Short mmCIF file of C-alpha atoms in Angstrom, two decimals:
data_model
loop_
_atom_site.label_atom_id
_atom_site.label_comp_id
_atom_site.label_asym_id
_atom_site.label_seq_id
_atom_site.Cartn_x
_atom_site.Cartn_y
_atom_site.Cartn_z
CA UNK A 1 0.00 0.00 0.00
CA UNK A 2 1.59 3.21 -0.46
CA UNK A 3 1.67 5.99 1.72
CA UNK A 4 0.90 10.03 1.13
CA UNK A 5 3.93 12.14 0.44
CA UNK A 6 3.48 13.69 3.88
CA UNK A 7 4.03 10.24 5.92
CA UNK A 8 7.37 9.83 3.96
CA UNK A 9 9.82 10.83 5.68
CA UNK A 10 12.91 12.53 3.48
CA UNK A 11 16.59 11.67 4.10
CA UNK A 12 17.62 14.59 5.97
CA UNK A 13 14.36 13.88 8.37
CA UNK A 14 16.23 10.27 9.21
CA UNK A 15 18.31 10.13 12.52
CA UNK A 16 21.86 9.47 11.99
CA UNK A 17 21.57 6.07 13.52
CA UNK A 18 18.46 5.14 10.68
CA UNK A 19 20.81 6.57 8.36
CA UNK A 20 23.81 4.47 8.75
CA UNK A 21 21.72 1.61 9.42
CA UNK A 22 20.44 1.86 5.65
CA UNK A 23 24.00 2.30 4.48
CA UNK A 24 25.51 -0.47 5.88
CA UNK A 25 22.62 -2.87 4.64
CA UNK A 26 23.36 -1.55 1.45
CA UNK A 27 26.87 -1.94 1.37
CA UNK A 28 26.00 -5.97 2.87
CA UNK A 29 23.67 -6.28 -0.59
CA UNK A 30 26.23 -5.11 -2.50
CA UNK A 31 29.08 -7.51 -1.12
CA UNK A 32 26.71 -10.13 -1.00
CA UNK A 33 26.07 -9.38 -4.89
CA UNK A 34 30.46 -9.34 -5.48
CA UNK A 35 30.78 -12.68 -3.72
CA UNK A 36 28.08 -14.26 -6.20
CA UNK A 37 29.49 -13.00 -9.01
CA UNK A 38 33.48 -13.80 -8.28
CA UNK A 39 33.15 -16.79 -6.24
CA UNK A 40 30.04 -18.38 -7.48
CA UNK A 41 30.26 -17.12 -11.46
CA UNK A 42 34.56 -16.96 -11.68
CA UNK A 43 33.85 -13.18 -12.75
CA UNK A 44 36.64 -10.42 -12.69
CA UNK A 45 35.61 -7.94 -14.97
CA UNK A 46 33.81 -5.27 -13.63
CA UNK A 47 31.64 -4.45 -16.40
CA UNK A 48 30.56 -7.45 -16.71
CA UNK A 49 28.58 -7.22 -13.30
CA UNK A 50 25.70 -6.14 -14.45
CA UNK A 51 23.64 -5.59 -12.09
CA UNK A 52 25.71 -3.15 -9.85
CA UNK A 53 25.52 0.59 -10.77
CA UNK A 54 27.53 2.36 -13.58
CA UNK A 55 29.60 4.69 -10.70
CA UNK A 56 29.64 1.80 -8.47
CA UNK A 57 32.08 -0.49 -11.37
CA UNK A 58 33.72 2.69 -11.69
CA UNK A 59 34.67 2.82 -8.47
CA UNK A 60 35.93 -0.44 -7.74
CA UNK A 61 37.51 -0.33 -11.22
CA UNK A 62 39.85 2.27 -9.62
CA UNK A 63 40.09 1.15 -6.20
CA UNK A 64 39.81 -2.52 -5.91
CA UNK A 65 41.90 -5.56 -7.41
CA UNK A 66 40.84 -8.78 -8.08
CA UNK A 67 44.01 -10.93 -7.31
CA UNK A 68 44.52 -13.60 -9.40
CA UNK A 69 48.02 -16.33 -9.08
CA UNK A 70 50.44 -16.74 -11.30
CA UNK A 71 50.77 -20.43 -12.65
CA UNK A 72 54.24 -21.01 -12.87
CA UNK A 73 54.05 -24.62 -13.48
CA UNK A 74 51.16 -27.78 -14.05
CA UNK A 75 52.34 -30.92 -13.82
CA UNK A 76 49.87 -34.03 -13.89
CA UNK A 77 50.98 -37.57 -12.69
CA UNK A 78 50.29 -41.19 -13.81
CA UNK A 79 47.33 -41.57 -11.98
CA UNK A 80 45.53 -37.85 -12.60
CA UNK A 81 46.76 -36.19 -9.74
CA UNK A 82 47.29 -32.56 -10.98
CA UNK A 83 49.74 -30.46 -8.75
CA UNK A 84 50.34 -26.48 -9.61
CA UNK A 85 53.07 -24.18 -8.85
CA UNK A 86 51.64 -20.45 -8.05
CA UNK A 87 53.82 -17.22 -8.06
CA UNK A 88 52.52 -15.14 -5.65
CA UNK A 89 52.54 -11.53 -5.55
CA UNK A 90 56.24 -10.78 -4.20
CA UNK A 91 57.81 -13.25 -6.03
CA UNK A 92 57.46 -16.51 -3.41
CA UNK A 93 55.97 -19.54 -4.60
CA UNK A 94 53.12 -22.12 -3.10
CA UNK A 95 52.14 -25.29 -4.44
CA UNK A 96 48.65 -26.64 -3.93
CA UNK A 97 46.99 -30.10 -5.39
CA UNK A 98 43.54 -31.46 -7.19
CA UNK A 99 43.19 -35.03 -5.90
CA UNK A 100 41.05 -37.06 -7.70
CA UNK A 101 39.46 -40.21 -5.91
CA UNK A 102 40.64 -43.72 -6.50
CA UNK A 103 37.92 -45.43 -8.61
CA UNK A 104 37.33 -48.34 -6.33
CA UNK A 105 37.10 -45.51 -3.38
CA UNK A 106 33.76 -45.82 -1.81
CA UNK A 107 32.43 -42.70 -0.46
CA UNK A 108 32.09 -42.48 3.34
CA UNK A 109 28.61 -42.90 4.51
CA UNK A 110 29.23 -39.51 6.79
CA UNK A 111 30.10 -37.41 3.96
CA UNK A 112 33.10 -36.75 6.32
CA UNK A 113 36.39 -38.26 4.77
CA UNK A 114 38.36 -35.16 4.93
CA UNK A 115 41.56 -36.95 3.23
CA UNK A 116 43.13 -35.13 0.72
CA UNK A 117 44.43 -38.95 -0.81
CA UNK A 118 42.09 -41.70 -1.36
CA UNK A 119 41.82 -44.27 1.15
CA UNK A 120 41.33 -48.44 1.55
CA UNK A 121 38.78 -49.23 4.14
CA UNK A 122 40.20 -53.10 4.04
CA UNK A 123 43.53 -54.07 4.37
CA UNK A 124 42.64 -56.27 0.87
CA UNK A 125 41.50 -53.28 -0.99
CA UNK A 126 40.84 -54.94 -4.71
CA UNK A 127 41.85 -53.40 -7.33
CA UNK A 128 40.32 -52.02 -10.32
CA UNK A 129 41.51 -52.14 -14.14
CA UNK A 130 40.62 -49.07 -16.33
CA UNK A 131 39.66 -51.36 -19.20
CA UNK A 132 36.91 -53.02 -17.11
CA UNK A 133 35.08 -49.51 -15.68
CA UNK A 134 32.38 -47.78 -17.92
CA UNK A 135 33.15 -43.83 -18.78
CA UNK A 136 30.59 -43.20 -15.77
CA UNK A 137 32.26 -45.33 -13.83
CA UNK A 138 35.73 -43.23 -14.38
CA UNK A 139 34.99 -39.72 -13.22
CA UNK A 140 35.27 -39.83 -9.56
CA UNK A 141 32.84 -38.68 -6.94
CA UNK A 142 35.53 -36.37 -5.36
CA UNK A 143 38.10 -33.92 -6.68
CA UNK A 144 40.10 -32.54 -3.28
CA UNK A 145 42.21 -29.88 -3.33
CA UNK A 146 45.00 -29.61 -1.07
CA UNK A 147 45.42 -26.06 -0.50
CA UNK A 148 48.63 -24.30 1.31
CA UNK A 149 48.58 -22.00 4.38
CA UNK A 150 52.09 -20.36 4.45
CA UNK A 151 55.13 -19.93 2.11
CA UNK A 152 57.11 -23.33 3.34
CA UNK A 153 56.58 -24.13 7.41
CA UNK A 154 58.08 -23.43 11.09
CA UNK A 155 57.42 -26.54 12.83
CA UNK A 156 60.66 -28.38 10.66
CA UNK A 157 58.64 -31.67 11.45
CA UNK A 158 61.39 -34.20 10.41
CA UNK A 159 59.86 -36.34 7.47
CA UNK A 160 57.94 -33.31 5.89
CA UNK A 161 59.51 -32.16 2.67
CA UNK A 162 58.13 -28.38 3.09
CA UNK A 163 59.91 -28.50 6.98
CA UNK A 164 62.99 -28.82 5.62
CA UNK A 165 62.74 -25.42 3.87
CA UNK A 166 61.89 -23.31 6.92
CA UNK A 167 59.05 -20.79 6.87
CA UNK A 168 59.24 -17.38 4.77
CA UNK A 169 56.14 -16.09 5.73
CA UNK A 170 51.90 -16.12 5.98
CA UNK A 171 49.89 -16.56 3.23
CA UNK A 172 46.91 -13.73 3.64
CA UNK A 173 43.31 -14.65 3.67
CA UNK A 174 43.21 -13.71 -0.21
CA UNK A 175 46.05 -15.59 -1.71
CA UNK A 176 44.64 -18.81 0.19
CA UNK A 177 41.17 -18.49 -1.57
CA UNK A 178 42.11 -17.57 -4.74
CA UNK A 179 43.83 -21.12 -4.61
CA UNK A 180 40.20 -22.56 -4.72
CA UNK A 181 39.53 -20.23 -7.14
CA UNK A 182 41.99 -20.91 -9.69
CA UNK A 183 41.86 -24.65 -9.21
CA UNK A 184 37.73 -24.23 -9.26
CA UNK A 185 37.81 -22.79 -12.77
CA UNK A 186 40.15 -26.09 -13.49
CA UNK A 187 37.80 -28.81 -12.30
CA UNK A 188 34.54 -29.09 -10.19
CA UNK A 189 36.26 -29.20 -6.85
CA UNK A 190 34.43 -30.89 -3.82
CA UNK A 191 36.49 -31.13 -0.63
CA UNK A 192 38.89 -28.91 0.39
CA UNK A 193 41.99 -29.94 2.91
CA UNK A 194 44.55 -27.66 4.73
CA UNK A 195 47.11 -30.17 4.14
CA UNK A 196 49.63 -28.52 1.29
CA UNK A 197 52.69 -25.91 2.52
CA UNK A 198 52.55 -24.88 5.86
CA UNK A 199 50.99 -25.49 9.42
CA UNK A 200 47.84 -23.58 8.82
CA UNK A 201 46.72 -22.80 12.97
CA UNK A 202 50.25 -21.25 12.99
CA UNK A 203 48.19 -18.80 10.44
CA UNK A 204 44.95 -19.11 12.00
CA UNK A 205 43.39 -16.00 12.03
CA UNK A 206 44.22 -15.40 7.37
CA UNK A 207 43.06 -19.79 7.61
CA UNK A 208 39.87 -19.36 9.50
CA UNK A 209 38.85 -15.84 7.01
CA UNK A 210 39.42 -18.02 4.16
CA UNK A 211 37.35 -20.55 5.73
CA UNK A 212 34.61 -17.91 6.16
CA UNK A 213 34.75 -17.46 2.46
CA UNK A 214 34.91 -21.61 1.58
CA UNK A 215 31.35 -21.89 3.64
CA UNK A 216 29.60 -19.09 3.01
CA UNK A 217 26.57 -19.42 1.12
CA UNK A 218 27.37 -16.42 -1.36
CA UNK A 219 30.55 -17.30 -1.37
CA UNK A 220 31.86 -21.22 -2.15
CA UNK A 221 29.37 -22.34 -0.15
CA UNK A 222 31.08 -25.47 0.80
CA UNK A 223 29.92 -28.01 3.62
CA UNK A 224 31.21 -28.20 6.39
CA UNK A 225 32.51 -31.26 6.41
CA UNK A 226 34.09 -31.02 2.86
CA UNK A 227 36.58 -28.44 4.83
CA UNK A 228 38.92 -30.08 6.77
CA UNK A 229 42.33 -27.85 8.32
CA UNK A 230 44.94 -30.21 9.46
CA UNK A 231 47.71 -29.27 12.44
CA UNK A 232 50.26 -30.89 13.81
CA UNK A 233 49.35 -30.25 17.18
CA UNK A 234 49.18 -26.10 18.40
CA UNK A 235 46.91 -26.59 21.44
CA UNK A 236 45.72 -23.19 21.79
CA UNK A 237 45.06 -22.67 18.67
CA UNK A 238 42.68 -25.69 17.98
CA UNK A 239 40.71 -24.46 21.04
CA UNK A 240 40.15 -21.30 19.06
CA UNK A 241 39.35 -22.86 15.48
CA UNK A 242 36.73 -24.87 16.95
CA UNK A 243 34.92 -22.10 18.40
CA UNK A 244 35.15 -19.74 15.46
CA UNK A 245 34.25 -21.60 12.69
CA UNK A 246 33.06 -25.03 12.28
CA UNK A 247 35.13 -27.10 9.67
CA UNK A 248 36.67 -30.74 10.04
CA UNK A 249 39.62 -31.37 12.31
CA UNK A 250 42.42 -33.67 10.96
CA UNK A 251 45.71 -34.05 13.57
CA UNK A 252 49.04 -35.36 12.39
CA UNK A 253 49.83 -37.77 15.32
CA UNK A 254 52.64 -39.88 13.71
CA UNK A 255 53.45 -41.33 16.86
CA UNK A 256 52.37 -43.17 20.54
CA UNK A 257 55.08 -41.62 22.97
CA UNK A 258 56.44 -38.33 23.43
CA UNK A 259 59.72 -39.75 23.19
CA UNK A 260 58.84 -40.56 19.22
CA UNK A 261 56.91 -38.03 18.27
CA UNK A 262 59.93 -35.10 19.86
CA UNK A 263 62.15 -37.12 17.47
CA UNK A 264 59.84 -36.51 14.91
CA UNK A 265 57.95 -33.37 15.36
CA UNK A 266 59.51 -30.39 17.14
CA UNK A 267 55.89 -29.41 18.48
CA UNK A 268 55.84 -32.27 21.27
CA UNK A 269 58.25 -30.23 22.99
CA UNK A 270 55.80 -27.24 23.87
CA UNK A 271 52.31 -29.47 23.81
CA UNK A 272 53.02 -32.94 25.00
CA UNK A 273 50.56 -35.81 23.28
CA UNK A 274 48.32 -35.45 26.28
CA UNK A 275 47.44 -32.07 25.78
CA UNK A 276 46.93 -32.22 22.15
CA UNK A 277 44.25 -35.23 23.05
CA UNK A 278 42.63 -32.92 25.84
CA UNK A 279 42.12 -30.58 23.24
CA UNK A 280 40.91 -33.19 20.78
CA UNK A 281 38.41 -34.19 23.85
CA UNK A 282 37.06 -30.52 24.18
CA UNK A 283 37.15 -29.64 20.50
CA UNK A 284 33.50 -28.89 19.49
CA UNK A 285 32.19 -31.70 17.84
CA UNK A 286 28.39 -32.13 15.99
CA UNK A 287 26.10 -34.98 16.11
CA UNK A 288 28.33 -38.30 13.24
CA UNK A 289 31.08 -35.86 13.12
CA UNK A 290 35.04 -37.17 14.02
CA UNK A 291 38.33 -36.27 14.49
CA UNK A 292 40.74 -37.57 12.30
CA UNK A 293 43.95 -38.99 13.61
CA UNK A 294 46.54 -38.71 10.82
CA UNK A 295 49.47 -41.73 11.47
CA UNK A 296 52.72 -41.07 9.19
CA UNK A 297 54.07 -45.14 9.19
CA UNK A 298 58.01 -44.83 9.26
CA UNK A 299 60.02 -48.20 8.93
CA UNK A 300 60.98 -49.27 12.26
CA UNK A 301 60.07 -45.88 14.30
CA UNK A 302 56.03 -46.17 14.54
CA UNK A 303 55.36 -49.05 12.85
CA UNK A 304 55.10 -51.93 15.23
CA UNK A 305 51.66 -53.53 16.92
CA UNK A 306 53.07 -52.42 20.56
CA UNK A 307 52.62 -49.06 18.45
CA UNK A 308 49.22 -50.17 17.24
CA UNK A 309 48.24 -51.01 20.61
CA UNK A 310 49.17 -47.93 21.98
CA UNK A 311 47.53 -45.65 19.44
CA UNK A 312 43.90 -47.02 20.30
CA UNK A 313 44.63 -46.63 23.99
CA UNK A 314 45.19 -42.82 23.28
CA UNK A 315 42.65 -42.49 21.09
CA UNK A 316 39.86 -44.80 22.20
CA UNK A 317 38.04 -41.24 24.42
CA UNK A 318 37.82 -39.51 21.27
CA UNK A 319 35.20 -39.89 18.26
CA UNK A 320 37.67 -40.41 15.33
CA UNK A 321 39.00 -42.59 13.30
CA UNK A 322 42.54 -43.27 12.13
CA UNK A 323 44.41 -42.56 9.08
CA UNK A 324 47.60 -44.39 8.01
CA UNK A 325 49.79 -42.72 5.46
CA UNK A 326 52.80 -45.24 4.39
CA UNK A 327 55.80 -42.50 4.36
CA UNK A 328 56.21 -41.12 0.95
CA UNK A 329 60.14 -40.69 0.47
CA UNK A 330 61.74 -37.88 -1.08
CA UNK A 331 65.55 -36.65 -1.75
CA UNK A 332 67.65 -36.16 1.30
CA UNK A 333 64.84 -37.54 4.38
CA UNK A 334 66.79 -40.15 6.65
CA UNK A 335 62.99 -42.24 6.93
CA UNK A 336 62.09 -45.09 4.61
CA UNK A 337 58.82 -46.49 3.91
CA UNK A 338 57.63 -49.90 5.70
CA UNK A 339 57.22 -53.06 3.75
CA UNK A 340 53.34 -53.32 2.23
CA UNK A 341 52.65 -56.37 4.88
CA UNK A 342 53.35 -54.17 7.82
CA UNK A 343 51.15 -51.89 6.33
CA UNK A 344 48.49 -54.33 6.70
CA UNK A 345 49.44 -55.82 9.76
CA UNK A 346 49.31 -52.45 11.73
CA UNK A 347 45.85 -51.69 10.35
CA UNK A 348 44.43 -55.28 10.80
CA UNK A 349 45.39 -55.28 14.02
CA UNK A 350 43.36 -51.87 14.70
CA UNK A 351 40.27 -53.11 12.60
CA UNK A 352 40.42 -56.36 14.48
CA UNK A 353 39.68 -54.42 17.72
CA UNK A 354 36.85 -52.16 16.12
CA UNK A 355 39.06 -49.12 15.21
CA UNK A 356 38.11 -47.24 11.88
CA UNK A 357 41.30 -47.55 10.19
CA UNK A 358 42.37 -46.62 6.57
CA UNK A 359 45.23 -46.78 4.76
CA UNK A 360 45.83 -43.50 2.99
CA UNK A 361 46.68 -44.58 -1.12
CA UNK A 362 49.21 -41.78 -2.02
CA UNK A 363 48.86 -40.18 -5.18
CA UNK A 364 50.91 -38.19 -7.47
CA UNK A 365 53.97 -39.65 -6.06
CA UNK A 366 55.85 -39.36 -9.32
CA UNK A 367 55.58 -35.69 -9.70
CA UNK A 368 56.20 -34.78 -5.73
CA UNK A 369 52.39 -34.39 -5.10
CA UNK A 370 52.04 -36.72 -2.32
CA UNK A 371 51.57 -36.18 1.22
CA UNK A 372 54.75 -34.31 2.46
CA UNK A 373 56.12 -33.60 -0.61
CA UNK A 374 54.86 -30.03 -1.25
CA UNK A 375 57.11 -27.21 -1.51
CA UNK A 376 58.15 -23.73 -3.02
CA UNK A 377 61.30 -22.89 -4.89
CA UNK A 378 61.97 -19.68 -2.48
CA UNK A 379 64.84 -21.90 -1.02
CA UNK A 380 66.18 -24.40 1.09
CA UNK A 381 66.38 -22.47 4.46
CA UNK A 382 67.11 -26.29 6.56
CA UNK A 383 68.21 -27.58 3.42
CA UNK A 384 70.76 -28.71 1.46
CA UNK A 385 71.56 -28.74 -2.63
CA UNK A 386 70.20 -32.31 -2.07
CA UNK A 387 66.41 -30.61 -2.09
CA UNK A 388 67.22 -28.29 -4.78
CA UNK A 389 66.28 -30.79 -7.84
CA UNK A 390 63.27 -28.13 -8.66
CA UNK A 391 65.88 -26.86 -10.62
CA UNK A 392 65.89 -29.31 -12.92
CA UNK A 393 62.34 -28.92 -13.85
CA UNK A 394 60.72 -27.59 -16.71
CA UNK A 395 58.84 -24.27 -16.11
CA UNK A 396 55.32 -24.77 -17.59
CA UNK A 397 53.54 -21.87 -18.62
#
């Protein structure tokens, strides 16, 4: 119904509390409209957002950038991993990963596998031959992308490629989203996992803006549970995540004593095992949701069934589930993988005693894709020349 000209009150007749009231929702409409049209529609042309006003493009023509990464190099490995070097805006470099699921994968009833590798459920996985699977059949249910958090990584954990190479710095909230971005204009990403470059709580406050943006229903509007940030242990900091935004919680445990994981992972030495579980205990948790215990296996370190045995003792308090991840080896680490029957031996033994279990099937091994294998070409700051062979690749443009 409309009112008479006299019941309308004019601008200047508004109280300056009305007033900025009506700004600020329009400013909110007008972000709202920007997400949709970068995040949802891959749009970064001004003019070609329509529906905002002339002087409003021209405005943010002038004053605000659309940042975009560099693709210094694509390489794509035997089994369709696809792994991409990005130049960021100084120079630095960050690598980040589209993991495709194993065919014979089976998709987790939960919807809450937040591994950026496939995984075997059974320590007899079968296998699958390309020749026998149907073109549907092929395309996999899940493309992950393993995102990074910082330009290489402080906590020098010892059989983690981008350790060796010491940190350089944060990655802001931007240049972690426009990861997504780039890699969601490559393929029809699904899950997301904070498990590339970096330890991304040692970032938290850039990781959980970004996460904002991944959930947001204007924005990526991802599920929850198809986010997943992975630590290796900051205690404070997981406290913090879990009450500021509510994504999937992955730990890298990698060991049963402190003794092992100190050797290991520097970390233990400020936030023993037994505070990282307390925090696992009080980390906010909704209804089918778990925490996901992520188990590096290193020949004759962590690998035995007293180690087994000792992991579901710690664990057995906490709603998760374990994830084994056979080391992957790369140039210069003083680890080697275990033998495929301890493999199965360790995990048998934790199925056997009603322990979710899976064995992590690493991909894009050949091309320095897999699980600890990330890294920039900044330098070697714990190095030596024995992880300089980026030098020997091809730059692909």
């Amino acid at each position: 119904m409309l009112k008479p000209l006299s019941q309308v009150k004019r601008r200047s007749e508004l109280t300056p509390e009305t007033y900025e009231l009506k700004i600020e929702r329009r400013a909110r409409y007008r972000a709202k409209q920007i997400f949709q049209w970068v995040y949802q529609r891959f749009v970064t042309d001004w003019d070609e957002m329509t529906d905002l006003s002339k002087e409003l493009r021209s405005w943010l023509k002038e004053n605000i950038q659309i940042y975009r990464l560099n693709e210094r190099q694509s390489r794509t490995a035997l089994d369709g991993t696809h792994k991409f070097l990005w130049e960021l805006h100084d120079g630095k470099t960050i690598e980040s990963v589209i993991i495709p699921a194993a065919l014979q994968e089976k998709e987790d009833p939960a919807g809450n596998n937040p591994d950026e590798e496939s995984s075997e459920s059974s320590p007899a996985a079968a296998s699958v031959s390309h020749s026998n699977v149907s073109k549907a059949q092929e395309r996999p249910r899940r493309l992950t992308a393993c995102i990074s958090s910082q330009v290489g990584c402080a906590m020098a954990c010892k059989f983690c490629l981008t350790g060796i190479q010491g940190l350089d710095r944060h990655l802001k909230d931007y240049e972690i989203v426009t990861q997504i971005f780039e890699l969601r204009k490559i393929a029809p990403i699904t899950n997301i996992v904070f498990m590339g470059m970096g330890e991304p709580l040692h970032n938290l406050e850039n990781v959980i803006k970004a996460c904002q943006i991944f959930l947001d229903q204007d924005g990526f509007n991802f599920s929850r549970r198809k986010v997943t940030v992975s630590t290796s242990g900051l205690v404070p900091a997981i406290q913090e995540l879990g009450k500021r935004v509510d994504v999937s919680l992955a730990i890298s445990l990698n060991a049963t004593t402190d003794e092992q994981r100190t050797r290991i992972m520097p970390v233990n030495k400020k936030w023993k095992i037994e505070d990282l579980l307390d925090a696992c205990r009080n980390y906010p948790l909704r209804s089918h949701r778990r925490i996901t215990f992520e188990y590096v296996l290193l020949k004759d370190l962590n690998d035995s069934i007293e180690d087994a045995a000792r992991l579901i003792k710690l664990t057995s308090s906490i709603p998760s589930k374990i994830n084994l991840i056979p080391f992957n080896e790369h140039s210069g680490s003083e680890f080697k993988r275990p033998s495929d029957e301890t493999v199965r031996t360790f995990q048998k033994y934790l199925i056997d005693r009603k322990v979710t279990a899976t064995v992590r099937i690493s991909r894009g091994r050949d091309i320095l894709a897999a699980c600890g294998q990330l890294r920039s070409i900044f330098g070697t700051a714990r190095g030596t020349e024995r992880h300089k062979d980026w030098k020997s690749l091809p730059v692909l443009r």
